PDB file of C-alpha atoms in Angstrom:
ATOM      1  CA  SER A   1     -22.345  13.215   9.795  1.00  0.00           C
ATOM      2  CA  GLY A   2     -23.016  16.808   8.613  1.00  0.00           C
ATOM      3  CA  THR A   3     -20.519  19.480   7.578  1.00  0.00           C
ATOM      4  CA  ASN A   4     -18.832  21.360  10.426  1.00  0.00           C
ATOM      5  CA  THR A   5     -16.781  24.537  10.026  1.00  0.00           C
ATOM      6  CA  TYR A   6     -15.443  25.076  13.535  1.00  0.00           C
ATOM      7  CA  SER A   7     -11.709  25.722  13.783  1.00  0.00           C
ATOM      8  CA  GLY A   8     -11.157  24.437  17.310  1.00  0.00           C
ATOM      9  CA  GLY A   9      -9.718  21.019  18.012  1.00  0.00           C
ATOM     10  CA  THR A  10     -11.569  17.738  18.521  1.00  0.00           C
ATOM     11  CA  LEU A  11     -10.769  15.472  21.480  1.00  0.00           C
ATOM     12  CA  ILE A  12     -11.723  11.775  21.554  1.00  0.00           C
ATOM     13  CA  ASP A  13     -11.007  10.380  25.001  1.00  0.00           C
ATOM     14  CA  ALA A  14     -13.388   7.393  25.042  1.00  0.00           C
ATOM     15  CA  GLY A  15     -15.684   5.457  22.754  1.00  0.00           C
ATOM     16  CA  THR A  16     -15.851   5.862  18.986  1.00  0.00           C
ATOM     17  CA  LEU A  17     -16.382   9.044  16.974  1.00  0.00           C
ATOM     18  CA  ILE A  18     -17.788   8.404  13.490  1.00  0.00           C
ATOM     19  CA  GLY A  19     -18.027  10.999  10.738  1.00  0.00           C
ATOM     20  CA  ALA A  20     -16.985  11.940   7.216  1.00  0.00           C
ATOM     21  CA  ALA A  21     -14.088  14.186   6.202  1.00  0.00           C
ATOM     22  CA  SER A  22     -16.315  17.255   6.515  1.00  0.00           C
ATOM     23  CA  SER A  23     -17.498  16.425  10.031  1.00  0.00           C
ATOM     24  CA  PHE A  24     -14.534  17.555  12.103  1.00  0.00           C
ATOM     25  CA  GLY A  25     -13.995  21.206  11.247  1.00  0.00           C
ATOM     26  CA  SER A  26     -10.499  22.399  10.403  1.00  0.00           C
ATOM     27  CA  GLY A  27      -8.702  21.956  13.712  1.00  0.00           C
ATOM     28  CA  ALA A  28      -6.460  19.169  14.941  1.00  0.00           C
ATOM     29  CA  ILE A  29      -7.986  15.922  16.182  1.00  0.00           C
ATOM     30  CA  THR A  30      -6.595  14.302  19.318  1.00  0.00           C
ATOM     31  CA  ASP A  31      -7.654  10.673  19.089  1.00  0.00           C
ATOM     32  CA  ASN A  32      -7.047   8.664  22.238  1.00  0.00           C
ATOM     33  CA  ALA A  33      -9.869   6.182  21.595  1.00  0.00           C
ATOM     34  CA  ALA A  34     -11.334   5.407  18.149  1.00  0.00           C
ATOM     35  CA  LEU A  35     -11.970   7.569  15.080  1.00  0.00           C
ATOM     36  CA  VAL A  36     -13.892   6.219  12.079  1.00  0.00           C
ATOM     37  CA  VAL A  37     -13.984   8.210   8.845  1.00  0.00           C
ATOM     38  CA  ALA A  38     -16.919   6.825   6.870  1.00  0.00           C
ATOM     39  CA  GLN A  39     -16.454   8.186   3.376  1.00  0.00           C
ATOM     40  CA  GLY A  40     -19.166   7.339   0.855  1.00  0.00           C
ATOM     41  CA  SER A  41     -17.785   9.705  -1.794  1.00  0.00           C
ATOM     42  CA  ASP A  42     -14.370  11.167  -2.594  1.00  0.00           C
ATOM     43  CA  ALA A  43     -13.183  13.902  -0.221  1.00  0.00           C
ATOM     44  CA  THR A  44     -10.086  15.583   1.199  1.00  0.00           C
ATOM     45  CA  MET A  45      -9.234  15.736   4.893  1.00  0.00           C
ATOM     46  CA  ALA A  46      -6.563  18.126   6.158  1.00  0.00           C
ATOM     47  CA  ASN A  47      -6.933  17.793   9.952  1.00  0.00           C
ATOM     48  CA  ALA A  48      -3.767  16.853  11.813  1.00  0.00           C
ATOM     49  CA  ILE A  49      -4.530  13.658  13.733  1.00  0.00           C
ATOM     50  CA  HIS A  50      -2.647  13.064  16.984  1.00  0.00           C
ATOM     51  CA  GLY A  51      -2.974  10.696  19.918  1.00  0.00           C
ATOM     52  CA  SER A  52      -2.748   6.995  20.690  1.00  0.00           C
ATOM     53  CA  GLY A  53      -6.130   5.826  19.421  1.00  0.00           C
ATOM     54  CA  SER A  54      -7.155   4.022  16.262  1.00  0.00           C
ATOM     55  CA  LEU A  55      -8.151   5.421  12.867  1.00  0.00           C
ATOM     56  CA  THR A  56     -10.426   3.438  10.537  1.00  0.00           C
ATOM     57  CA  LYS A  57     -11.351   4.359   6.969  1.00  0.00           C
ATOM     58  CA  THR A  58     -14.695   2.884   5.856  1.00  0.00           C
ATOM     59  CA  GLY A  59     -17.022   3.496   2.924  1.00  0.00           C
ATOM     60  CA  PRO A  60     -16.403   3.116  -0.833  1.00  0.00           C
ATOM     61  CA  GLY A  61     -15.090   6.641  -1.461  1.00  0.00           C
ATOM     62  CA  THR A  62     -11.488   7.849  -1.639  1.00  0.00           C
ATOM     63  CA  LEU A  63     -10.254   9.775   1.398  1.00  0.00           C
ATOM     64  CA  ASP A  64      -7.364  12.057   0.389  1.00  0.00           C
ATOM     65  CA  TYR A  65      -5.564  12.671   3.675  1.00  0.00           C
ATOM     66  CA  VAL A  66      -3.301  15.729   3.404  1.00  0.00           C
ATOM     67  CA  GLY A  67      -2.845  16.390   7.119  1.00  0.00           C
ATOM     68  CA  ASN A  68       0.353  15.878   9.083  1.00  0.00           C
ATOM     69  CA  GLY A  69      -0.200  14.241  12.438  1.00  0.00           C
ATOM     70  CA  SER A  70       1.630  12.283  15.093  1.00  0.00           C
ATOM     71  CA  LEU A  71      -1.003   9.564  15.617  1.00  0.00           C
ATOM     72  CA  ASN A  72       0.764   6.480  16.986  1.00  0.00           C
ATOM     73  CA  GLY A  73      -2.236   4.177  17.209  1.00  0.00           C
ATOM     74  CA  PRO A  74      -3.119   1.831  14.346  1.00  0.00           C
ATOM     75  CA  THR A  75      -4.806   2.774  11.073  1.00  0.00           C
ATOM     76  CA  LEU A  76      -7.092   0.335   9.259  1.00  0.00           C
ATOM     77  CA  VAL A  77      -8.122   0.861   5.644  1.00  0.00           C
ATOM     78  CA  ALA A  78     -11.245  -1.269   5.854  1.00  0.00           C
ATOM     79  CA  GLN A  79     -13.016  -0.152   2.678  1.00  0.00           C
ATOM     80  CA  GLY A  80     -12.466   2.096  -0.305  1.00  0.00           C
ATOM     81  CA  THR A  81      -9.218   4.001  -0.755  1.00  0.00           C
ATOM     82  CA  LEU A  82      -7.072   5.935   1.693  1.00  0.00           C
ATOM     83  CA  ALA A  83      -4.705   8.196  -0.250  1.00  0.00           C
ATOM     84  CA  VAL A  84      -2.090   9.506   2.164  1.00  0.00           C
ATOM     85  CA  ASN A  85      -0.615  12.694   0.749  1.00  0.00           C
ATOM     86  CA  GLY A  86       0.364  14.073   4.118  1.00  0.00           C
ATOM     87  CA  SER A  87       1.782  12.009   6.954  1.00  0.00           C
ATOM     88  CA  LEU A  88       0.590   9.166   9.141  1.00  0.00           C
ATOM     89  CA  GLY A  89       4.198   8.193   9.625  1.00  0.00           C
ATOM     90  CA  ASN A  90       3.869   6.990  13.222  1.00  0.00           C
ATOM     91  CA  SER A  91       0.736   4.905  12.646  1.00  0.00           C
ATOM     92  CA  ALA A  92       0.954   1.242  11.661  1.00  0.00           C
ATOM     93  CA  VAL A  93      -1.343   0.754   8.662  1.00  0.00           C
ATOM     94  CA  THR A  94      -3.268  -2.379   7.712  1.00  0.00           C
ATOM     95  CA  VAL A  95      -4.952  -2.581   4.311  1.00  0.00           C
ATOM     96  CA  ALA A  96      -7.859  -5.028   4.406  1.00  0.00           C
ATOM     97  CA  GLY A  97      -9.023  -7.195   1.529  1.00  0.00           C
ATOM     98  CA  GLY A  98     -10.861  -5.125  -1.064  1.00  0.00           C
ATOM     99  CA  ALA A  99      -9.350  -1.830   0.159  1.00  0.00           C
ATOM    100  CA  THR A 100      -6.536   0.311  -1.270  1.00  0.00           C
ATOM    101  CA  LEU A 101      -3.709   2.432   0.143  1.00  0.00           C
ATOM    102  CA  ALA A 102      -2.484   5.130  -2.251  1.00  0.00           C
ATOM    103  CA  GLY A 103      -0.791   8.542  -2.247  1.00  0.00           C
ATOM    104  CA  ASN A 104       2.595  10.265  -2.190  1.00  0.00           C
ATOM    105  CA  GLY A 105       2.869  10.708   1.564  1.00  0.00           C
ATOM    106  CA  THR A 106       4.293   8.814   4.525  1.00  0.00           C
ATOM    107  CA  VAL A 107       2.764   5.982   6.539  1.00  0.00           C
ATOM    108  CA  GLY A 108       4.065   3.826   9.360  1.00  0.00           C
ATOM    109  CA  THR A 109       4.761   0.089   9.242  1.00  0.00           C
ATOM    110  CA  THR A 110       2.350  -1.243   6.634  1.00  0.00           C
ATOM    111  CA  THR A 111       0.716  -4.630   6.081  1.00  0.00           C
ATOM    112  CA  VAL A 112      -1.329  -5.339   2.956  1.00  0.00           C
ATOM    113  CA  ALA A 113      -3.634  -8.268   3.641  1.00  0.00           C
ATOM    114  CA  ALA A 114      -4.799 -10.816   1.074  1.00  0.00           C
ATOM    115  CA  GLY A 115      -7.090  -9.045  -1.374  1.00  0.00           C
ATOM    116  CA  GLY A 116      -5.735  -5.614  -0.405  1.00  0.00           C
ATOM    117  CA  THR A 117      -3.941  -3.245  -2.766  1.00  0.00           C
ATOM    118  CA  VAL A 118      -1.161  -0.679  -2.501  1.00  0.00           C
ATOM    119  CA  ALA A 119      -0.967   1.857  -5.338  1.00  0.00           C
ATOM    120  CA  PRO A 120       1.492   4.751  -4.888  1.00  0.00           C
ATOM    121  CA  GLY A 121       0.556   8.121  -6.363  1.00  0.00           C
ATOM    122  CA  ASN A 122      -2.789   9.658  -7.165  1.00  0.00           C
ATOM    123  CA  GLY A 123      -3.560   8.326 -10.620  1.00  0.00           C
ATOM    124  CA  GLY A 124      -0.087   9.230 -11.906  1.00  0.00           C
ATOM    125  CA  ILE A 125       3.380   7.976 -11.045  1.00  0.00           C
ATOM    126  CA  GLY A 126       4.223   8.511  -7.382  1.00  0.00           C
ATOM    127  CA  THR A 127       6.214   7.412  -4.344  1.00  0.00           C
ATOM    128  CA  LEU A 128       4.752   6.153  -1.083  1.00  0.00           C
ATOM    129  CA  THR A 129       7.122   6.206   1.904  1.00  0.00           C
ATOM    130  CA  VAL A 130       6.834   3.596   4.652  1.00  0.00           C
ATOM    131  CA  ASN A 131       8.375   4.695   7.967  1.00  0.00           C
ATOM    132  CA  GLY A 132       8.927   1.159   9.215  1.00  0.00           C
ATOM    133  CA  HIS A 133       8.470  -2.292   7.732  1.00  0.00           C
ATOM    134  CA  PHE A 134       6.371  -3.292   4.733  1.00  0.00           C
ATOM    135  CA  THR A 135       4.616  -6.643   4.312  1.00  0.00           C
ATOM    136  CA  GLN A 136       2.558  -7.886   1.387  1.00  0.00           C
ATOM    137  CA  ALA A 137       0.617 -11.023   2.194  1.00  0.00           C
ATOM    138  CA  ALA A 138       0.069 -13.711  -0.414  1.00  0.00           C
ATOM    139  CA  GLY A 139      -2.894 -12.638  -2.506  1.00  0.00           C
ATOM    140  CA  SER A 140      -2.256  -8.915  -2.038  1.00  0.00           C
ATOM    141  CA  MET A 141      -1.456  -6.585  -4.940  1.00  0.00           C
ATOM    142  CA  TYR A 142       0.990  -3.790  -5.717  1.00  0.00           C
ATOM    143  CA  GLN A 143      -0.470  -1.756  -8.588  1.00  0.00           C
ATOM    144  CA  VAL A 144       2.578  -0.221 -10.230  1.00  0.00           C
ATOM    145  CA  GLN A 145       2.676   2.253 -13.099  1.00  0.00           C
ATOM    146  CA  VAL A 146       5.679   2.447 -15.433  1.00  0.00           C
ATOM    147  CA  ALA A 147       6.530   4.941 -18.171  1.00  0.00           C
ATOM    148  CA  PRO A 148       7.868   3.242 -21.340  1.00  0.00           C
ATOM    149  CA  GLY A 149      10.981   4.831 -22.819  1.00  0.00           C
ATOM    150  CA  THR A 150      12.056   6.201 -19.420  1.00  0.00           C
ATOM    151  CA  GLN A 151      13.063   4.801 -16.035  1.00  0.00           C
ATOM    152  CA  ALA A 152      10.127   6.451 -14.264  1.00  0.00           C
ATOM    153  CA  SER A 153       7.782   4.268 -12.242  1.00  0.00           C
ATOM    154  CA  ASP A 154       5.791   4.116  -9.054  1.00  0.00           C
ATOM    155  CA  ARG A 155       7.911   3.343  -6.032  1.00  0.00           C
ATOM    156  CA  ILE A 156       7.475   2.192  -2.466  1.00  0.00           C
ATOM    157  CA  ASP A 157      10.317   3.550  -0.335  1.00  0.00           C
ATOM    158  CA  VAL A 158      10.606   1.477   2.846  1.00  0.00           C
ATOM    159  CA  LEU A 159      12.787   2.710   5.689  1.00  0.00           C
ATOM    160  CA  GLY A 160      12.799  -0.748   7.291  1.00  0.00           C
ATOM    161  CA  SER A 161      12.604  -4.188   5.689  1.00  0.00           C
ATOM    162  CA  ALA A 162      10.124  -5.431   3.094  1.00  0.00           C
ATOM    163  CA  ASP A 163       8.554  -8.879   2.780  1.00  0.00           C
ATOM    164  CA  VAL A 164       6.814  -9.408  -0.556  1.00  0.00           C
ATOM    165  CA  SER A 165       6.524 -13.198  -0.474  1.00  0.00           C
ATOM    166  CA  GLY A 166       3.663 -14.363  -2.654  1.00  0.00           C
ATOM    167  CA  GLY A 167       2.289 -10.910  -3.442  1.00  0.00           C
ATOM    168  CA  THR A 168       1.331  -9.812  -6.954  1.00  0.00           C
ATOM    169  CA  LEU A 169       2.811  -7.016  -9.072  1.00  0.00           C
ATOM    170  CA  ALA A 170       0.142  -5.621 -11.395  1.00  0.00           C
ATOM    171  CA  VAL A 171       1.706  -3.459 -14.113  1.00  0.00           C
ATOM    172  CA  ALA A 172       0.097  -0.588 -16.011  1.00  0.00           C
ATOM    173  CA  ARG A 173       1.799   1.507 -18.701  1.00  0.00           C
ATOM    174  CA  THR A 174       1.362   5.272 -18.579  1.00  0.00           C
ATOM    175  CA  SER A 175       1.520   5.481 -22.369  1.00  0.00           C
ATOM    176  CA  ALA A 176       1.492   3.260 -25.458  1.00  0.00           C
ATOM    177  CA  GLY A 177       5.266   3.482 -25.934  1.00  0.00           C
ATOM    178  CA  ARG A 178       7.596   0.480 -26.128  1.00  0.00           C
ATOM    179  CA  TYR A 179       9.717  -0.819 -23.304  1.00  0.00           C
ATOM    180  CA  ALA A 180      13.426  -0.250 -23.971  1.00  0.00           C
ATOM    181  CA  LEU A 181      15.642  -3.305 -23.567  1.00  0.00           C
ATOM    182  CA  ASP A 182      17.510  -3.580 -20.265  1.00  0.00           C
ATOM    183  CA  THR A 183      15.570  -0.732 -18.649  1.00  0.00           C
ATOM    184  CA  LYS A 184      15.275  -1.239 -14.895  1.00  0.00           C
ATOM    185  CA  TYR A 185      12.351   0.228 -13.025  1.00  0.00           C
ATOM    186  CA  ALA A 186      13.107   0.380  -9.289  1.00  0.00           C
ATOM    187  CA  VAL A 187       9.592  -0.183  -7.971  1.00  0.00           C
ATOM    188  CA  LEU A 188      10.506  -0.855  -4.336  1.00  0.00           C
ATOM    189  CA  HIS A 189      13.450   0.072  -2.131  1.00  0.00           C
ATOM    190  CA  ALA A 190      13.872  -1.254   1.407  1.00  0.00           C
ATOM    191  CA  ALA A 191      16.738   0.098   3.500  1.00  0.00           C
ATOM    192  CA  GLY A 192      16.521  -2.949   5.770  1.00  0.00           C
ATOM    193  CA  GLY A 193      16.475  -5.477   2.940  1.00  0.00           C
ATOM    194  CA  VAL A 194      13.967  -7.270   0.731  1.00  0.00           C
ATOM    195  CA  ASN A 195      12.686 -10.694   1.778  1.00  0.00           C
ATOM    196  CA  GLY A 196      10.976 -13.107  -0.594  1.00  0.00           C
ATOM    197  CA  THR A 197       9.857 -12.617  -4.171  1.00  0.00           C
ATOM    198  CA  TYR A 198       6.583 -11.744  -5.831  1.00  0.00           C
ATOM    199  CA  GLY A 199       4.406 -14.693  -6.718  1.00  0.00           C
ATOM    200  CA  GLN A 200       3.397 -13.295 -10.098  1.00  0.00           C
ATOM    201  CA  VAL A 201       3.712 -10.290 -12.378  1.00  0.00           C
ATOM    202  CA  ILE A 202       0.564  -9.493 -14.326  1.00  0.00           C
ATOM    203  CA  GLY A 203      -0.877  -6.700 -16.436  1.00  0.00           C
ATOM    204  CA  ASP A 204       0.620  -4.699 -19.282  1.00  0.00           C
ATOM    205  CA  THR A 205       4.052  -6.315 -19.184  1.00  0.00           C
ATOM    206  CA  ARG A 206       4.749  -6.906 -22.887  1.00  0.00           C
ATOM    207  CA  THR A 207       5.384  -4.895 -25.998  1.00  0.00           C
ATOM    208  CA  ALA A 208       6.202  -6.495 -29.368  1.00  0.00           C
ATOM    209  CA  PHE A 209       9.496  -8.130 -28.374  1.00  0.00           C
ATOM    210  CA  VAL A 210      10.159  -7.030 -24.808  1.00  0.00           C
ATOM    211  CA  GLN A 211       8.591  -7.982 -21.493  1.00  0.00           C
ATOM    212  CA  LEU A 212       9.012  -6.805 -17.930  1.00  0.00           C
ATOM    213  CA  LYS A 213      10.189  -9.394 -15.420  1.00  0.00           C
ATOM    214  CA  ASP A 214      10.755  -9.001 -11.703  1.00  0.00           C
ATOM    215  CA  SER A 215      14.342  -9.001 -10.465  1.00  0.00           C
ATOM    216  CA  TYR A 216      15.910  -8.336  -7.095  1.00  0.00           C
ATOM    217  CA  ASP A 217      18.972  -7.276  -5.213  1.00  0.00           C
ATOM    218  CA  ALA A 218      19.456  -7.006  -1.458  1.00  0.00           C
ATOM    219  CA  ASN A 219      17.491  -3.766  -1.161  1.00  0.00           C
ATOM    220  CA  HIS A 220      15.409  -3.417  -4.318  1.00  0.00           C
ATOM    221  CA  VAL A 221      12.636  -4.913  -6.380  1.00  0.00           C
ATOM    222  CA  TYR A 222      12.992  -4.101 -10.073  1.00  0.00           C
ATOM    223  CA  LEU A 223      10.969  -4.591 -13.198  1.00  0.00           C
ATOM    224  CA  THR A 224      13.538  -5.264 -15.896  1.00  0.00           C
ATOM    225  CA  ALA A 225      12.825  -5.091 -19.638  1.00  0.00           C
ATOM    226  CA  GLU A 226      14.055  -8.301 -21.275  1.00  0.00           C
ATOM    227  CA  LEU A 227      13.779  -9.753 -24.774  1.00  0.00           C
ATOM    228  CA  TYR A 228      11.221 -12.555 -24.771  1.00  0.00           C
ATOM    229  CA  ARG A 229      10.974 -13.040 -28.536  1.00  0.00           C
ATOM    230  CA  SER A 230      13.804 -12.737 -31.052  1.00  0.00           C
ATOM    231  CA  PHE A 231      13.527 -10.243 -33.895  1.00  0.00           C
ATOM    232  CA  ALA A 232      14.376 -13.028 -36.344  1.00  0.00           C
ATOM    233  CA  SER A 233      11.312 -14.995 -35.230  1.00  0.00           C
ATOM    234  CA  ALA A 234       9.066 -12.241 -36.583  1.00  0.00           C
ATOM    235  CA  GLY A 235      10.420 -12.523 -40.122  1.00  0.00           C
ATOM    236  CA  GLY A 236       8.114 -13.886 -42.797  1.00  0.00           C
ATOM    237  CA  THR A 237      10.775 -14.127 -45.517  1.00  0.00           C
ATOM    238  CA  ARG A 238      14.441 -15.053 -45.581  1.00  0.00           C
ATOM    239  CA  ASP A 239      15.430 -11.393 -45.963  1.00  0.00           C
ATOM    240  CA  GLN A 240      13.235 -10.362 -43.049  1.00  0.00           C
ATOM    241  CA  MET A 241      14.663 -13.142 -40.920  1.00  0.00           C
ATOM    242  CA  ALA A 242      18.211 -12.081 -41.826  1.00  0.00           C
ATOM    243  CA  THR A 243      17.422  -8.491 -40.844  1.00  0.00           C
ATOM    244  CA  GLY A 244      15.910  -9.691 -37.610  1.00  0.00           C
ATOM    245  CA  LEU A 245      18.972 -11.821 -36.876  1.00  0.00           C
ATOM    246  CA  ALA A 246      21.159  -8.762 -37.321  1.00  0.00           C
ATOM    247  CA  LEU A 247      18.956  -6.831 -34.891  1.00  0.00           C
ATOM    248  CA  ASP A 248      19.233  -9.675 -32.397  1.00  0.00           C
ATOM    249  CA  HIS A 249      22.991  -9.118 -32.305  1.00  0.00           C
ATOM    250  CA  LEU A 250      22.838  -5.369 -31.698  1.00  0.00           C
ATOM    251  CA  SER A 251      23.537  -3.838 -28.308  1.00  0.00           C
ATOM    252  CA  PRO A 252      20.356  -3.585 -26.189  1.00  0.00           C
ATOM    253  CA  ASP A 253      20.693   0.204 -26.056  1.00  0.00           C
ATOM    254  CA  SER A 254      20.890   0.519 -29.841  1.00  0.00           C
ATOM    255  CA  ALA A 255      18.282   2.831 -31.342  1.00  0.00           C
ATOM    256  CA  LEU A 256      17.520   0.218 -34.010  1.00  0.00           C
ATOM    257  CA  ALA A 257      16.966  -2.552 -31.465  1.00  0.00           C
ATOM    258  CA  ASN A 258      14.500  -0.345 -29.634  1.00  0.00           C
ATOM    259  CA  ALA A 259      12.762   1.137 -32.659  1.00  0.00           C
TER     260      ALA A 259
END
């Protein structure tokens, strides 16, 4: 569990090797059995991880994985956060309840279990790439950030198919700006098609007159800014209502309608 500085590789041929990010030196890890990274505090791990064994992230801390490995055994995010900012692109990832998968890197086929969370990026807007299929179980959450006044948002880019049936989209704004009418945030793309729809959209979805609603095409999940309350309804006098009615008839991309 201590800090090691050796630069040679680490070979796991049997049993289970348990340590923190600082336990394995700087060399590559060949994992043909079981590797557990028990991270009680936030840390970065740059070791390339290869082999056919399993990788498990435990502990409440965030493990920022920036290595690039060819591990083809399974990865389990059992506790805390695994932020993949390198590549685990050949490893099938399962996110357990209470745990989080984050980052701007690449993971293999990914399943987010009930109570689990996927949150692309590292505190800011980002894109997480899934080299395979993506499944969100009912009761799982996609924490998505959107930037009002732009089309920028978090994104999950799936090279296979995506099944989001019954999952939750939890929205957070990156600033206090207003959502512009008819803006589409492409929050998920699946080259192999999108199956199902999200069970609910929660969080910071509304500004004064506009709300974000989920919409879909064959390969995308969008958050689309739609009018949920007419401008006229906000008027307290006849003149205000008349002005609001005029605004209601403007084009959605009008500067006045989005003021």
